[in-house]
XYZ file of C-alpha atoms in Angstrom:
452
model
C 22.208 47.155 59.640
C 22.248 46.671 55.932
C 24.044 43.906 54.153
C 25.270 44.099 50.758
C 25.887 40.882 48.651
C 28.517 41.331 45.987
C 27.708 40.208 42.321
C 28.134 43.642 40.181
C 24.293 44.434 38.567
C 23.099 41.643 40.754
C 24.233 42.408 44.297
C 25.692 39.072 45.728
C 28.730 37.295 47.168
C 32.103 35.898 46.380
C 34.240 32.822 46.572
C 37.680 30.086 45.703
C 39.812 27.276 46.646
C 43.424 26.175 46.365
C 45.263 23.201 45.467
C 48.727 23.504 43.992
C 52.424 24.567 44.616
C 51.930 27.688 46.903
C 53.774 30.852 45.493
C 55.529 33.783 48.055
C 54.848 37.543 48.727
C 58.803 39.002 48.093
C 61.070 41.855 47.440
C 61.917 41.553 43.803
C 63.527 44.371 43.274
C 65.534 47.683 44.350
C 65.269 51.192 44.148
C 67.765 53.442 42.627
C 69.650 53.304 45.412
C 69.582 49.598 45.573
C 66.829 49.494 48.326
C 64.420 46.680 48.207
C 61.198 47.476 47.198
C 58.352 45.423 49.066
C 56.039 44.242 46.324
C 53.061 41.170 46.281
C 53.452 41.220 42.112
C 55.433 37.766 42.267
C 52.501 35.977 44.598
C 49.955 38.229 41.989
C 51.668 37.285 39.157
C 51.291 32.982 39.921
C 47.630 33.705 41.636
C 45.705 35.637 38.993
C 45.747 33.269 36.304
C 43.758 30.860 38.826
C 41.193 33.641 39.695
C 38.466 33.984 36.856
C 35.759 36.468 35.690
C 32.215 35.175 35.356
C 29.564 36.311 33.136
C 25.599 34.871 33.551
C 22.793 35.524 31.619
C 19.364 35.302 32.406
C 16.376 34.879 29.889
C 13.507 37.081 31.176
C 10.094 37.919 29.932
C 9.231 41.479 29.420
C 5.654 42.470 30.161
C 3.989 44.546 27.538
C 0.533 45.627 28.928
C -1.144 46.264 25.512
C 0.577 43.078 24.038
C -0.880 40.999 26.956
C -4.583 42.454 26.870
C -6.541 40.213 24.762
C -9.228 42.595 23.208
C -5.896 44.775 22.172
C -4.630 41.990 20.588
C -8.012 40.761 19.056
C -8.783 44.572 17.836
C -5.435 45.137 15.857
C -4.969 41.213 15.352
C -1.782 40.469 16.718
C -0.981 37.068 17.229
C -0.194 36.330 20.843
C 3.757 36.383 21.563
C 6.163 36.589 24.515
C 8.888 39.128 24.964
C 11.966 37.968 26.569
C 15.267 40.173 27.544
C 18.716 38.835 28.110
C 19.989 39.895 31.763
C 23.778 39.949 32.255
C 25.282 39.609 35.764
C 28.969 39.502 36.623
C 30.833 38.002 39.295
C 34.340 35.914 40.058
C 35.202 32.861 40.543
C 38.748 30.301 41.049
C 40.227 27.283 39.612
C 40.818 24.911 42.357
C 41.251 21.869 39.968
C 43.326 22.413 36.638
C 43.262 19.409 35.076
C 39.386 18.664 35.535
C 38.671 22.122 34.742
C 36.926 22.919 38.395
C 35.666 26.689 39.025
C 34.186 27.641 42.204
C 32.165 30.475 43.303
C 29.021 31.427 45.007
C 25.814 29.660 44.452
C 24.000 33.356 44.639
C 26.143 34.207 41.369
C 24.710 31.368 38.812
C 21.518 30.887 40.240
C 18.866 31.018 38.178
C 21.614 31.695 35.056
C 20.577 30.085 31.618
C 24.535 30.217 30.529
C 27.378 30.701 32.475
C 30.266 31.801 30.873
C 33.815 31.457 32.644
C 36.472 34.587 31.471
C 40.351 33.900 32.024
C 43.161 36.154 33.137
C 44.011 35.773 29.537
C 41.114 36.434 28.128
C 39.746 32.896 27.143
C 36.295 32.425 27.365
C 34.348 28.883 28.115
C 31.092 27.783 28.493
C 30.592 26.597 31.971
C 28.059 23.755 32.854
C 27.003 23.767 36.702
C 28.168 20.699 38.547
C 26.049 21.474 41.556
C 25.357 24.053 44.503
C 24.946 24.420 47.942
C 22.902 27.530 48.948
C 23.362 27.224 52.578
C 26.943 27.632 52.420
C 26.715 29.441 49.435
C 29.010 27.859 47.360
C 28.685 26.693 43.505
C 30.716 24.293 41.113
C 31.170 24.786 37.613
C 33.361 22.446 34.840
C 35.157 24.093 31.992
C 36.952 22.663 28.669
C 40.304 23.790 28.675
C 44.007 23.170 28.775
C 46.756 25.178 30.673
C 44.909 25.804 33.268
C 46.398 27.567 36.458
C 45.109 26.472 40.087
C 45.143 27.679 43.569
C 46.263 25.647 46.451
C 43.751 25.897 49.369
C 45.582 27.098 53.007
C 44.318 25.295 56.390
C 41.824 27.931 57.281
C 41.575 26.426 60.707
C 45.100 27.962 61.082
C 43.828 31.941 60.314
C 44.566 34.324 63.248
C 43.198 37.608 63.306
C 46.173 40.092 62.131
C 47.003 38.104 59.107
C 47.488 39.934 56.144
C 45.256 38.730 53.168
C 44.543 39.670 49.733
C 40.874 39.820 47.630
C 41.005 39.149 44.275
C 37.743 39.474 41.998
C 35.662 41.347 39.728
C 34.067 44.380 41.008
C 31.227 46.272 39.434
C 32.668 44.175 36.309
C 35.312 46.381 35.495
C 38.074 43.032 35.188
C 40.151 41.688 37.658
C 41.388 43.669 40.564
C 43.473 43.293 43.682
C 43.039 45.111 47.184
C 45.096 44.269 50.364
C 44.252 44.120 54.074
C 44.024 42.328 57.313
C 41.522 39.380 58.910
C 39.611 41.740 61.081
C 37.751 39.076 62.902
C 36.733 35.191 62.590
C 33.988 33.027 63.331
C 31.271 35.693 62.616
C 27.896 34.377 62.744
C 24.140 35.175 63.143
C 24.055 37.694 60.475
C 21.386 36.408 58.600
C 23.390 36.067 55.367
C 23.581 32.230 54.897
C 22.299 29.313 56.125
C 25.766 28.153 57.497
C 28.026 30.889 58.847
C 31.575 31.270 60.351
C 32.667 34.032 58.142
C 36.125 35.506 57.999
C 36.110 39.337 58.725
C 38.591 41.700 56.287
C 39.071 45.415 55.601
C 40.767 44.440 52.128
C 37.915 46.182 49.718
C 35.303 43.736 48.726
C 32.527 45.373 46.023
C 29.988 44.027 44.023
C 31.187 41.753 41.711
C 33.560 40.412 44.025
C 31.009 36.917 44.865
C 33.367 34.147 44.211
C 36.452 35.656 44.703
C 39.647 34.579 46.215
C 40.791 35.787 49.824
C 44.516 35.129 50.109
C 47.246 35.300 52.420
C 50.627 36.414 51.480
C 51.523 32.930 50.670
C 49.224 33.013 47.595
C 46.824 29.858 49.285
C 43.092 30.439 49.161
C 42.057 30.889 52.638
C 38.451 32.600 51.975
C 35.615 33.259 49.389
C 34.612 36.596 49.693
C 30.731 36.724 49.977
C 29.354 39.754 51.082
C 29.922 42.894 52.932
C 27.789 45.602 55.106
C 27.255 48.627 53.273
C 24.879 51.188 55.609
C 25.613 53.567 52.468
C 25.483 51.040 49.723
C 29.083 50.961 49.645
C 32.284 49.533 51.069
C 33.177 50.920 54.525
C 35.540 48.193 55.191
C 33.640 45.275 56.603
C 33.609 42.155 54.450
C 33.045 38.426 54.716
C 34.554 35.345 53.002
C 33.451 31.842 53.552
C 36.732 29.699 55.096
C 37.845 27.862 52.773
C 37.879 24.129 55.066
C 34.050 25.469 54.913
C 33.659 25.841 51.551
C 36.044 22.993 50.670
C 33.278 20.141 52.386
C 30.621 21.492 50.363
C 32.832 21.318 47.124
C 33.780 17.630 47.925
C 30.228 16.496 48.723
C 29.406 18.443 45.461
C 31.929 16.519 43.299
C 31.309 13.224 44.742
C 27.202 13.431 45.105
C 26.169 16.576 42.884
C 25.092 17.946 45.955
C 25.492 18.620 49.607
C 23.639 15.922 52.144
C 23.721 17.292 55.788
C 23.411 14.737 58.913
C 22.696 15.887 62.383
C 23.396 14.488 65.801
C 19.650 14.863 67.082
C 19.815 17.588 69.542
C 18.295 20.247 70.103
C 19.968 23.843 71.242
C 20.008 27.199 72.757
C 22.823 29.737 73.497
C 24.185 29.744 77.397
C 23.121 33.235 79.172
C 24.365 34.685 82.175
C 20.915 33.491 83.942
C 21.952 29.867 82.463
C 25.434 30.016 83.686
C 24.392 30.623 86.862
C 21.957 28.357 86.978
C 23.905 25.511 85.726
C 26.696 26.358 87.785
C 29.506 26.954 84.813
C 32.483 28.441 86.282
C 34.354 31.299 85.451
C 32.158 32.360 82.864
C 32.608 29.329 80.739
C 30.324 29.552 77.609
C 29.162 26.713 75.228
C 25.901 25.287 73.905
C 22.851 23.637 76.105
C 21.334 20.666 75.211
C 17.768 21.538 75.352
C 16.310 18.140 74.058
C 17.540 14.600 72.696
C 15.689 12.573 70.281
C 15.015 9.221 71.160
C 17.283 6.984 69.102
C 19.187 9.610 67.920
C 23.013 9.395 68.084
C 23.362 11.856 70.650
C 20.903 9.511 72.647
C 22.981 6.759 72.014
C 26.337 8.703 72.676
C 24.751 9.001 75.974
C 23.904 13.145 75.509
C 21.173 14.346 77.640
C 19.009 17.463 78.321
C 21.000 20.133 80.459
C 24.263 19.032 78.748
C 26.621 22.152 77.830
C 28.745 21.486 74.571
C 32.041 23.290 74.778
C 33.417 22.175 72.081
C 33.754 19.704 68.709
C 36.889 17.659 68.043
C 39.183 20.143 70.009
C 37.362 23.355 68.583
C 35.222 25.448 70.943
C 31.844 26.122 70.395
C 30.526 29.141 71.697
C 27.366 29.635 70.347
C 24.248 27.597 68.546
C 25.870 29.019 65.314
C 29.480 27.483 66.091
C 27.657 24.059 66.981
C 26.019 23.956 64.118
C 28.582 24.945 61.680
C 30.664 22.598 63.269
C 28.392 19.079 63.047
C 27.019 20.945 59.220
C 30.246 20.286 57.430
C 30.588 16.844 58.456
C 29.131 14.233 56.152
C 26.615 11.512 57.280
C 28.624 8.475 58.433
C 31.454 10.674 59.881
C 32.499 10.288 63.827
C 33.180 13.605 66.016
C 34.261 13.991 69.368
C 31.997 16.278 71.644
C 33.416 17.864 74.877
C 31.006 18.788 77.302
C 29.713 19.864 80.642
C 27.611 17.819 82.770
C 26.849 18.267 86.842
C 30.191 20.641 86.619
C 32.265 17.763 85.632
C 33.880 17.569 82.097
C 33.209 14.983 79.548
C 33.890 13.837 76.151
C 32.114 11.452 74.296
C 32.612 10.306 70.240
C 29.307 10.521 68.374
C 28.019 9.590 65.005
C 26.494 12.563 62.269
C 23.397 10.778 61.247
C 20.609 10.799 59.090
C 18.189 13.996 59.679
C 15.693 12.945 62.318
C 13.362 15.376 63.509
C 11.381 13.057 65.509
C 11.489 14.517 68.966
C 9.799 12.886 71.774
C 7.013 15.107 73.301
C 8.439 16.335 76.465
C 7.713 19.131 77.988
C 1.143 24.002 87.545
C -0.448 26.795 90.559
C 3.070 26.469 92.807
C 4.737 29.545 92.840
C 4.138 33.489 92.918
C 6.312 33.647 90.291
C 3.937 31.518 88.322
C 1.034 33.676 88.847
C -1.383 34.070 86.444
C -0.805 30.838 84.939
C -2.632 27.266 85.098
C -1.180 23.929 84.799
C -2.368 20.442 84.032
C -0.930 17.170 83.485
C -0.324 16.088 80.157
C -2.570 12.887 79.225
C 0.172 10.878 77.932
C 2.209 11.711 81.510
C 4.697 13.683 79.393
C 4.716 16.754 81.333
C 3.032 19.670 82.471
C 1.051 21.971 80.021
C 0.281 25.300 80.213
C -3.646 25.345 80.051
C -4.307 29.038 80.365
C -2.260 32.204 80.950
C -3.614 35.371 82.030
C -2.218 38.344 80.028
C 0.072 40.667 82.123
C 0.365 38.323 84.532
C 3.791 37.920 86.082
C 3.835 34.423 84.611
C 3.211 35.994 80.662
C 5.920 38.283 81.482
C 8.177 35.982 82.037
C 8.298 34.376 78.781
C 5.796 31.834 79.382
C 3.003 30.847 76.234
C -0.596 28.735 76.575
C 0.372 25.294 74.903
C 3.939 25.061 76.251
C 4.553 22.039 77.661
C 6.903 21.558 80.542
C 9.170 18.791 81.006
C 11.474 19.561 83.393
C 12.081 22.598 86.465
C 15.491 23.327 88.549
C 17.160 20.442 86.659
C 14.451 17.756 87.754
C 12.361 16.032 85.146
C 8.471 16.398 85.498
C 5.985 13.822 84.339
C 3.218 15.298 86.255
C 1.467 18.419 88.473
C 3.226 16.647 91.646
C 6.440 16.260 90.142
C 6.285 20.093 89.140
C 4.795 21.648 92.724
C 7.869 19.324 94.108
C 10.520 20.577 91.835
C 9.422 24.304 91.740
C 8.783 24.837 95.470
C 7.518 28.127 97.031
C 10.754 29.584 98.795
C 12.977 30.153 95.792
C 13.570 33.438 94.092
C 14.063 31.962 90.671
C 13.126 28.979 89.110
C 14.621 26.659 85.916
C 12.146 25.882 83.493
C 12.639 23.189 80.520
C 10.389 23.727 78.071
C 8.960 22.170 74.596
C 6.990 24.600 72.298
C 6.096 23.071 68.877
C 9.087 21.081 68.187
C 11.787 22.712 70.102
C 12.817 22.812 72.952
C 14.725 25.164 75.397
C 15.108 26.495 78.865
C 13.867 29.467 80.723
C 14.661 31.175 83.701
C 11.962 32.942 85.662
C 13.104 35.392 88.445
């Protein structure tokens, strides 16, 4: 599957925010028979002035193989010189604060630019200053000095629903401002590998290279997302585009405006998605989905809140966390020091706890035998510090190797029982079970593995 970013001539992504008085789609006129004609024109008349074109210029050295050759320069008495070429790229952006001249766009639109120009709907051009950016979400904040600017109001993107009509506005292929329409095709798209933090709105409103940084608005003229990428198996638009939800973008913009950068916290857990095998192993009912906690850092905020390995987190502040990406996003958009409400399942019972978002803490305590036919081919030994059981050797093509175990794995739990040594391990694994649930530390991460 091929993804294509959207900035024209650099093929990147898109963005925008809203603040102000909303406008609405309407039936502004009638035909010759007196029938009302549906039109987005009244709404767009108010929205278009807030969507801008962005031109970036980058100086790049041009390598001439002859001029780069010292012998050639010496023979013809040519002094050493460097040739540069000025390259132009196009994208889009949105004015979100008219009084301060704040414009938001995608990070990739302005990344590496030596000069940034913002062109308004009325033709005015301003030199823009980069305030800061958030590469992991792909948001950048610019500032321009100008009068009589128009800004867009921001919607609550959490209220967006599949099937809602949306309008994409931007500068595709550098043609100038262009409007396309469609619907919200899906919400919460993650795991696409486009950004560090993904929670995309999917839309069939036509998005093309150059739309990066442009606005995705609802029919009230409120900004709901920032157009950022498309799936382009043939190099063009096929009706699958993605936008960053405005709530996620706004969280980055607020930190950039306050601090010039984005500082993300974490609660101090390692996690993995819940598979059907893990659903069964942990006794989750009715196909319950969530995120499995595989490790909790000592003295982390999660540790202080009472979270433990084996807990299944199902919501943060009431919003479902159906995947590791969803949980990562829910915590990643919070500021360090914020408090979140975490809902989780432990031993079949739903619980809720409040947890503070703390400073990044990467120091997870080290946590991690021949006792069962399913483990045939593996040899185990006690960890020297009594922290678990180490896979000391594993035979190639053995049942143990086929199960996913690797030499050096540190087993810290088996069948939901803590393992400190071989005695604990052998007791927990037993011999009559037809499956084994192992809690493993590999490198700096921990995860659960079901062996059948």
